PDB file of C-alpha atoms and ligand atoms in Angstrom:
ATOM      1  CA  UNK T 793      -4.556 -14.694  35.586  1.00  0.00           C
ATOM      2  CA  UNK T 794      -1.262 -14.665  35.267  1.00  0.00           C
ATOM      3  CA  UNK T 795       0.095 -12.223  32.407  1.00  0.00           C
ATOM      4  CA  UNK T 796       3.460 -12.470  30.781  1.00  0.00           C
ATOM      5  CA  UNK T 797       4.985  -8.818  30.090  1.00  0.00           C
ATOM      6  CA  UNK T 798       6.258  -8.342  26.538  1.00  0.00           C
ATOM      7  CA  UNK T 799       8.415  -5.625  25.644  1.00  0.00           C
ATOM      8  CA  UNK T 800      10.445  -4.427  22.909  1.00  0.00           C
ATOM      9  CA  UNK T 801      13.414  -2.355  23.111  1.00  0.00           C
ATOM     10  CA  UNK T 802      16.661  -0.939  21.504  1.00  0.00           C
ATOM     11  CA  UNK T 803      19.599  -3.313  21.934  1.00  0.00           C
ATOM     12  CA  UNK T 804      22.953  -3.018  20.774  1.00  0.00           C
ATOM     13  CA  UNK T 805      24.274  -5.023  18.157  1.00  0.00           C
ATOM     14  CA  UNK T 806      26.231  -7.680  20.273  1.00  0.00           C
ATOM     15  CA  UNK T 807      23.021  -8.302  22.303  1.00  0.00           C
ATOM     16  CA  UNK T 808      21.202  -9.921  18.968  1.00  0.00           C
ATOM     17  CA  UNK T 809      24.013 -12.679  18.660  1.00  0.00           C
ATOM     18  CA  UNK T 810      22.629 -15.067  20.764  1.00  0.00           C
ATOM     19  CA  UNK T 811      19.335 -14.992  18.886  1.00  0.00           C
ATOM     20  CA  UNK T 812      21.080 -14.464  15.447  1.00  0.00           C
ATOM     21  CA  UNK T 813      23.058 -17.408  16.460  1.00  0.00           C
ATOM     22  CA  UNK T 814      20.790 -20.001  17.184  1.00  0.00           C
ATOM     23  CA  UNK T 815      18.446 -18.860  14.431  1.00  0.00           C
ATOM     24  CA  UNK T 816      19.932 -17.740  11.391  1.00  0.00           C
ATOM     25  CA  UNK T 817      23.387 -18.800  12.004  1.00  0.00           C
ATOM     26  CA  UNK T 818      23.147 -22.207  13.734  1.00  0.00           C
ATOM     27  CA  UNK T 819      26.080 -24.316  14.021  1.00  0.00           C
ATOM     28  CA  UNK T 820      28.334 -21.488  12.265  1.00  0.00           C
ATOM     29  CA  UNK T 821      31.024 -19.345  14.103  1.00  0.00           C
ATOM     30  CA  UNK T 822      29.379 -16.524  16.101  1.00  0.00           C
ATOM     31  CA  UNK T 823      31.795 -14.206  14.098  1.00  0.00           C
ATOM     32  CA  UNK T 824      29.033 -14.828  11.576  1.00  0.00           C
ATOM     33  CA  UNK T 825      26.647 -13.096  13.347  1.00  0.00           C
ATOM     34  CA  UNK T 826      28.251  -9.789  12.799  1.00  0.00           C
ATOM     35  CA  UNK T 827      26.789  -7.586   9.763  1.00  0.00           C
ATOM     36  CA  UNK T 828      28.652  -5.038   7.983  1.00  0.00           C
ATOM     37  CA  UNK T 829      27.257  -1.579   9.271  1.00  0.00           C
ATOM     38  CA  UNK T 830      26.190  -3.127  12.341  1.00  0.00           C
ATOM     39  CA  UNK T 831      27.085  -0.137  14.666  1.00  0.00           C
ATOM     40  CA  UNK T 832      26.676   2.099  12.016  1.00  0.00           C
ATOM     41  CA  UNK T 833      24.867   5.592  13.338  1.00  0.00           C
ATOM     42  CA  UNK T 834      21.823   4.974  11.232  1.00  0.00           C
ATOM     43  CA  UNK T 835      21.605   1.294  12.285  1.00  0.00           C
ATOM     44  CA  UNK T 836      19.049   0.206  14.815  1.00  0.00           C
ATOM     45  CA  UNK T 837      18.575  -2.951  16.437  1.00  0.00           C
ATOM     46  CA  UNK T 838      15.289  -4.051  18.290  1.00  0.00           C
ATOM     47  CA  UNK T 839      14.774  -7.005  20.849  1.00  0.00           C
ATOM     48  CA  UNK T 840      11.556  -8.637  22.206  1.00  0.00           C
ATOM     49  CA  UNK T 841      11.469  -9.865  25.273  1.00  0.00           C
ATOM     50  CA  UNK T 842       9.143 -12.232  27.412  1.00  0.00           C
ATOM     51  CA  UNK T 843       9.616 -11.078  31.057  1.00  0.00           C
ATOM     52  CA  UNK T 844      13.303 -10.272  30.874  1.00  0.00           C
ATOM     53  CA  UNK T 845      14.162 -12.793  28.444  1.00  0.00           C
ATOM     54  CA  UNK T 846      15.229 -11.869  24.340  1.00  0.00           C
ATOM     55  CA  UNK T 847      13.206 -14.175  22.112  1.00  0.00           C
ATOM     56  CA  UNK T 848      12.801 -12.068  18.635  1.00  0.00           C
ATOM     57  CA  UNK T 849      15.183  -9.470  16.799  1.00  0.00           C
ATOM     58  CA  UNK T 850      15.093  -7.136  14.024  1.00  0.00           C
ATOM     59  CA  UNK T 851      17.736  -4.851  12.469  1.00  0.00           C
ATOM     60  CA  UNK T 852      17.520  -2.097  10.226  1.00  0.00           C
ATOM     61  CA  UNK T 853      20.220  -0.359   7.977  1.00  0.00           C
ATOM     62  CA  UNK T 854      20.144   2.449   6.059  1.00  0.00           C
ATOM     63  CA  UNK T 855      21.197   1.163   2.659  1.00  0.00           C
ATOM     64  CA  UNK T 856      19.822   1.438  -0.761  1.00  0.00           C
ATOM     65  CA  UNK T 857      19.121  -0.875  -3.321  1.00  0.00           C
ATOM     66  CA  UNK T 858      19.889   0.088  -7.190  1.00  0.00           C
ATOM     67  CA  UNK T 859      16.193  -1.868  -7.746  1.00  0.00           C
ATOM     68  CA  UNK T 860      14.483   1.211  -6.501  1.00  0.00           C
ATOM     69  CA  UNK T 861      14.670   5.015  -6.859  1.00  0.00           C
ATOM     70  CA  UNK T 862      13.467   5.974  -3.442  1.00  0.00           C
ATOM     71  CA  UNK T 863      16.010   8.031  -2.051  1.00  0.00           C
ATOM     72  CA  UNK T 864      15.742   7.404   1.732  1.00  0.00           C
ATOM     73  CA  UNK T 865      15.692   3.433   1.824  1.00  0.00           C
ATOM     74  CA  UNK T 866      16.017   1.598   4.364  1.00  0.00           C
ATOM     75  CA  UNK T 867      16.973  -2.510   4.697  1.00  0.00           C
ATOM     76  CA  UNK T 868      15.653  -4.772   7.424  1.00  0.00           C
ATOM     77  CA  UNK T 869      18.061  -7.621   7.749  1.00  0.00           C
ATOM     78  CA  UNK T 870      18.374 -10.434  11.076  1.00  0.00           C
ATOM     79  CA  UNK T 871      14.714 -10.870  11.591  1.00  0.00           C
ATOM     80  CA  UNK T 872      14.765 -13.710  14.013  1.00  0.00           C
ATOM     81  CA  UNK T 873      12.180 -15.440  16.729  1.00  0.00           C
ATOM     82  CA  UNK T 874      13.600 -18.346  18.762  1.00  0.00           C
ATOM     83  CA  UNK T 875      11.527 -21.008  17.573  1.00  0.00           C
ATOM     84  CA  UNK T 876       9.770 -22.081  20.855  1.00  0.00           C
ATOM     85  CA  UNK T 877       7.953 -18.354  20.695  1.00  0.00           C
ATOM     86  CA  UNK T 878       7.399 -18.821  16.783  1.00  0.00           C
ATOM     87  CA  UNK T 879       3.925 -18.258  15.377  1.00  0.00           C
ATOM     88  CA  UNK T 880       2.501 -16.040  18.156  1.00  0.00           C
ATOM     89  CA  UNK T 881       2.807 -12.822  16.513  1.00  0.00           C
ATOM     90  CA  UNK T 882       6.104 -11.528  17.976  1.00  0.00           C
ATOM     91  CA  UNK T 883       7.554 -11.297  14.278  1.00  0.00           C
ATOM     92  CA  UNK T 884       4.679  -8.946  13.117  1.00  0.00           C
ATOM     93  CA  UNK T 885       5.217  -6.882  16.570  1.00  0.00           C
ATOM     94  CA  UNK T 886       9.073  -6.319  15.597  1.00  0.00           C
ATOM     95  CA  UNK T 887       8.342  -5.407  12.063  1.00  0.00           C
ATOM     96  CA  UNK T 888       5.711  -3.020  13.340  1.00  0.00           C
ATOM     97  CA  UNK T 889       8.196  -1.426  15.778  1.00  0.00           C
ATOM     98  CA  UNK T 890      11.084  -0.873  12.535  1.00  0.00           C
ATOM     99  CA  UNK T 891       8.047   0.354  10.637  1.00  0.00           C
ATOM    100  CA  UNK T 892       7.423   3.055  12.853  1.00  0.00           C
ATOM    101  CA  UNK T 893      10.891   3.905  13.505  1.00  0.00           C
ATOM    102  CA  UNK T 894      11.278   3.969   9.668  1.00  0.00           C
ATOM    103  CA  UNK T 895       8.235   6.665   9.082  1.00  0.00           C
ATOM    104  CA  UNK T 896      10.106   8.523  12.076  1.00  0.00           C
ATOM    105  CA  UNK T 897      13.173   9.024   9.856  1.00  0.00           C
ATOM    106  CA  UNK T 898      10.831   9.693   7.051  1.00  0.00           C
ATOM    107  CA  UNK T 899      11.807   6.288   4.872  1.00  0.00           C
ATOM    108  CA  UNK T 900      10.442   6.538   1.378  1.00  0.00           C
ATOM    109  CA  UNK T 901      10.806   2.318   1.162  1.00  0.00           C
ATOM    110  CA  UNK T 902      11.597  -0.339   3.313  1.00  0.00           C
ATOM    111  CA  UNK T 903      13.262  -3.533   1.569  1.00  0.00           C
ATOM    112  CA  UNK T 904      15.173  -6.884   2.504  1.00  0.00           C
ATOM    113  CA  UNK T 905      16.279  -9.806   1.227  1.00  0.00           C
ATOM    114  CA  UNK T 906      13.845 -12.336   2.276  1.00  0.00           C
ATOM    115  CA  UNK T 907      14.341 -15.980   2.705  1.00  0.00           C
ATOM    116  CA  UNK T 908      11.872 -18.307   0.845  1.00  0.00           C
ATOM    117  CA  UNK T 909      10.369 -19.595   3.703  1.00  0.00           C
ATOM    118  CA  UNK T 910       9.489 -16.678   5.286  1.00  0.00           C
ATOM    119  CA  UNK T 911       7.967 -14.615   2.013  1.00  0.00           C
ATOM    120  CA  UNK T 912       4.220 -15.859   3.530  1.00  0.00           C
ATOM    121  CA  UNK T 913       4.878 -14.024   6.770  1.00  0.00           C
ATOM    122  CA  UNK T 914       6.144 -11.147   5.129  1.00  0.00           C
ATOM    123  CA  UNK T 915       3.231 -11.194   2.521  1.00  0.00           C
ATOM    124  CA  UNK T 916       0.551 -10.724   5.488  1.00  0.00           C
ATOM    125  CA  UNK T 917       2.477  -7.519   6.316  1.00  0.00           C
ATOM    126  CA  UNK T 918       1.845  -6.294   2.955  1.00  0.00           C
ATOM    127  CA  UNK T 919       5.392  -6.767   1.259  1.00  0.00           C
ATOM    128  CA  UNK T 920       5.700  -7.449  -1.997  1.00  0.00           C
ATOM    129  CA  UNK T 921       8.111  -9.244  -4.218  1.00  0.00           C
ATOM    130  CA  UNK T 922      10.227  -7.805  -6.897  1.00  0.00           C
ATOM    131  CA  UNK T 923      12.290  -9.731  -8.966  1.00  0.00           C
ATOM    132  CA  UNK T 924      13.231 -13.165  -9.489  1.00  0.00           C
ATOM    133  CA  UNK T 925      14.795 -15.562  -6.539  1.00  0.00           C
ATOM    134  CA  UNK T 926      18.262 -15.627  -6.091  1.00  0.00           C
ATOM    135  CA  UNK T 927      20.814 -18.015  -4.490  1.00  0.00           C
ATOM    136  CA  UNK T 928      22.575 -16.786  -1.106  1.00  0.00           C
ATOM    137  CA  UNK T 929      25.414 -19.030  -0.502  1.00  0.00           C
ATOM    138  CA  UNK T 930      25.243 -21.345   2.813  1.00  0.00           C
ATOM    139  CA  UNK T 931      21.663 -19.635   3.188  1.00  0.00           C
ATOM    140  CA  UNK T 932      19.300 -20.640   0.753  1.00  0.00           C
ATOM    141  CA  UNK T 933      16.683 -19.008  -1.869  1.00  0.00           C
ATOM    142  CA  UNK T 934      16.204 -15.551  -1.039  1.00  0.00           C
ATOM    143  CA  UNK T 935      13.618 -12.784  -2.835  1.00  0.00           C
ATOM    144  CA  UNK T 936      13.985  -9.088  -2.638  1.00  0.00           C
ATOM    145  CA  UNK T 937      10.748  -7.906  -0.775  1.00  0.00           C
ATOM    146  CA  UNK T 938       9.512  -4.127  -0.208  1.00  0.00           C
ATOM    147  CA  UNK T 939       7.144  -1.894   0.759  1.00  0.00           C
ATOM    148  CA  UNK T 940       6.750   2.224   1.386  1.00  0.00           C
ATOM    149  CA  UNK T 941       5.707   2.735   4.929  1.00  0.00           C
ATOM    150  CA  UNK T 942       2.722   4.595   5.818  1.00  0.00           C
ATOM    151  CA  UNK T 943       0.902   5.715   8.524  1.00  0.00           C
ATOM    152  CA  UNK T 944      -2.157   3.687   9.277  1.00  0.00           C
TER     153      UNK T 944
HETATM  154  C1  LIG C 544      10.019 -15.645   9.888  1.00  0.00           C
HETATM  155  C2  LIG C 544       9.814 -15.171  11.543  1.00  0.00           C
HETATM  156  C3  LIG C 544      10.610 -14.239  11.787  1.00  0.00           C
HETATM  157  C4  LIG C 544       8.070 -15.000  11.776  1.00  0.00           C
HETATM  158  O1  LIG C 544       8.060 -14.391  13.128  1.00  0.00           O
HETATM  159  P1  LIG C 544       7.026 -15.120  14.162  1.00  0.00           P
HETATM  160  O2  LIG C 544       7.079 -14.875  15.131  1.00  0.00           O
HETATM  161  O3  LIG C 544       6.706 -16.659  13.862  1.00  0.00           O
HETATM  162  O4  LIG C 544       5.714 -14.646  13.111  1.00  0.00           O
HETATM  163  P2  LIG C 544       4.100 -14.183  13.352  1.00  0.00           P
HETATM  164  O5  LIG C 544       3.556 -14.994  14.561  1.00  0.00           O
HETATM  165  O6  LIG C 544       4.278 -12.779  13.813  1.00  0.00           O
HETATM  166  O7  LIG C 544       3.151 -14.581  12.301  1.00  0.00           O
HETATM  167  C5  LIG C 544       2.613 -13.786  11.538  1.00  0.00           C
HETATM  168  C6  LIG C 544       1.327 -14.606  10.376  1.00  0.00           C
HETATM  169  O8  LIG C 544       2.979 -14.985   9.431  1.00  0.00           O
HETATM  170  C7  LIG C 544       2.588 -16.539   9.396  1.00  0.00           C
HETATM  171  N1  LIG C 544       3.737 -17.006   9.330  1.00  0.00           N
HETATM  172  C8  LIG C 544       4.813 -17.096  10.086  1.00  0.00           C
HETATM  173  N2  LIG C 544       5.771 -17.638   9.439  1.00  0.00           N
HETATM  174  C9  LIG C 544       5.353 -18.292   8.808  1.00  0.00           C
HETATM  175  C10 LIG C 544       6.264 -19.352   7.806  1.00  0.00           C
HETATM  176  N3  LIG C 544       7.069 -19.396   7.556  1.00  0.00           N
HETATM  177  N4  LIG C 544       5.216 -19.954   6.854  1.00  0.00           N
HETATM  178  C11 LIG C 544       3.925 -19.330   6.784  1.00  0.00           C
HETATM  179  N5  LIG C 544       3.658 -18.484   7.716  1.00  0.00           N
HETATM  180  C12 LIG C 544       4.066 -18.041   8.481  1.00  0.00           C
HETATM  181  C13 LIG C 544       1.992 -16.702  10.626  1.00  0.00           C
HETATM  182  O9  LIG C 544       1.344 -18.159  11.015  1.00  0.00           O
HETATM  183  C14 LIG C 544       1.012 -15.764  10.654  1.00  0.00           C
HETATM  184  O10 LIG C 544      -0.329 -15.931  10.429  1.00  0.00           O
HETATM  185  P3  LIG C 544      -1.524 -15.228  11.148  1.00  0.00           P
HETATM  186  O11 LIG C 544      -1.632 -14.112  11.284  1.00  0.00           O
HETATM  187  O12 LIG C 544      -2.583 -16.121  10.027  1.00  0.00           O
HETATM  188  O13 LIG C 544      -1.637 -16.128  12.105  1.00  0.00           O
HETATM  189  C15 LIG C 544       9.763 -16.505  12.266  1.00  0.00           C
HETATM  190  O14 LIG C 544       9.208 -17.857  12.275  1.00  0.00           O
HETATM  191  C16 LIG C 544      11.339 -16.737  12.251  1.00  0.00           C
HETATM  192  O15 LIG C 544      12.402 -16.187  12.941  1.00  0.00           O
HETATM  193  N6  LIG C 544      11.660 -18.063  11.461  1.00  0.00           N
HETATM  194  C17 LIG C 544      13.248 -18.445  11.057  1.00  0.00           C
HETATM  195  C18 LIG C 544      14.081 -17.305  10.703  1.00  0.00           C
HETATM  196  C19 LIG C 544      13.916 -16.635   9.169  1.00  0.00           C
HETATM  197  O16 LIG C 544      13.198 -17.269   8.385  1.00  0.00           O
HETATM  198  N7  LIG C 544      13.572 -15.599   9.492  1.00  0.00           N
HETATM  199  C20 LIG C 544      13.483 -14.471   8.809  1.00  0.00           C
HETATM  200  C21 LIG C 544      14.580 -13.893   7.393  1.00  0.00           C
HETATM  201  S1  LIG C 544      13.984 -13.353   6.026  1.00  0.00           S
END
């Protein structure tokens, strides 16, 4: 029997670009893969590797949203798993790694703008929708989702 080695580790913002481009910005200029705040000291990026191939990414920014009153809020951005690796639990592993990172930083709240198609994925991880849907031009309909991180 053979095993595939899966590893999640911190990566740089630039290392996220190939997966951001393929999954989230397909056909768009590579510059669109750069997010404001990517290299801030409170921003972190995690990559999920199968053997040595990067197949999934997630980024976490220290960013408050006025919809919430909590003081230490973090925003998930750039969550993506390559199509051929989707549906195997890797996205879930990346969110859990990020939640642990936020717990270590004593986050009161995690929030993000979820693509409509990804809402059921986040609901399985106990994130809730707040408010109405809204349109992000060139990307599509989104919902704000949130959760208070807590140790199991
Ligand atoms: C959304 C995404 C990150 C999920 O990653 P993933 O590795 O495929 O997700 P997982 O395999 O961990 O899925 C966990 C559960 O959510 C479900 N799920 C995942 N994506 C789903 C979707 N789009 N619709 C419905 N259910 C979904 C899975 O079936 C699984 O359910 P199960 O536990 O009952 O088997 C990934 O599919 C992706 O990159 N999609 C395209 C980009 C995108 O939409 N990113 C999010 C931007 S907000």
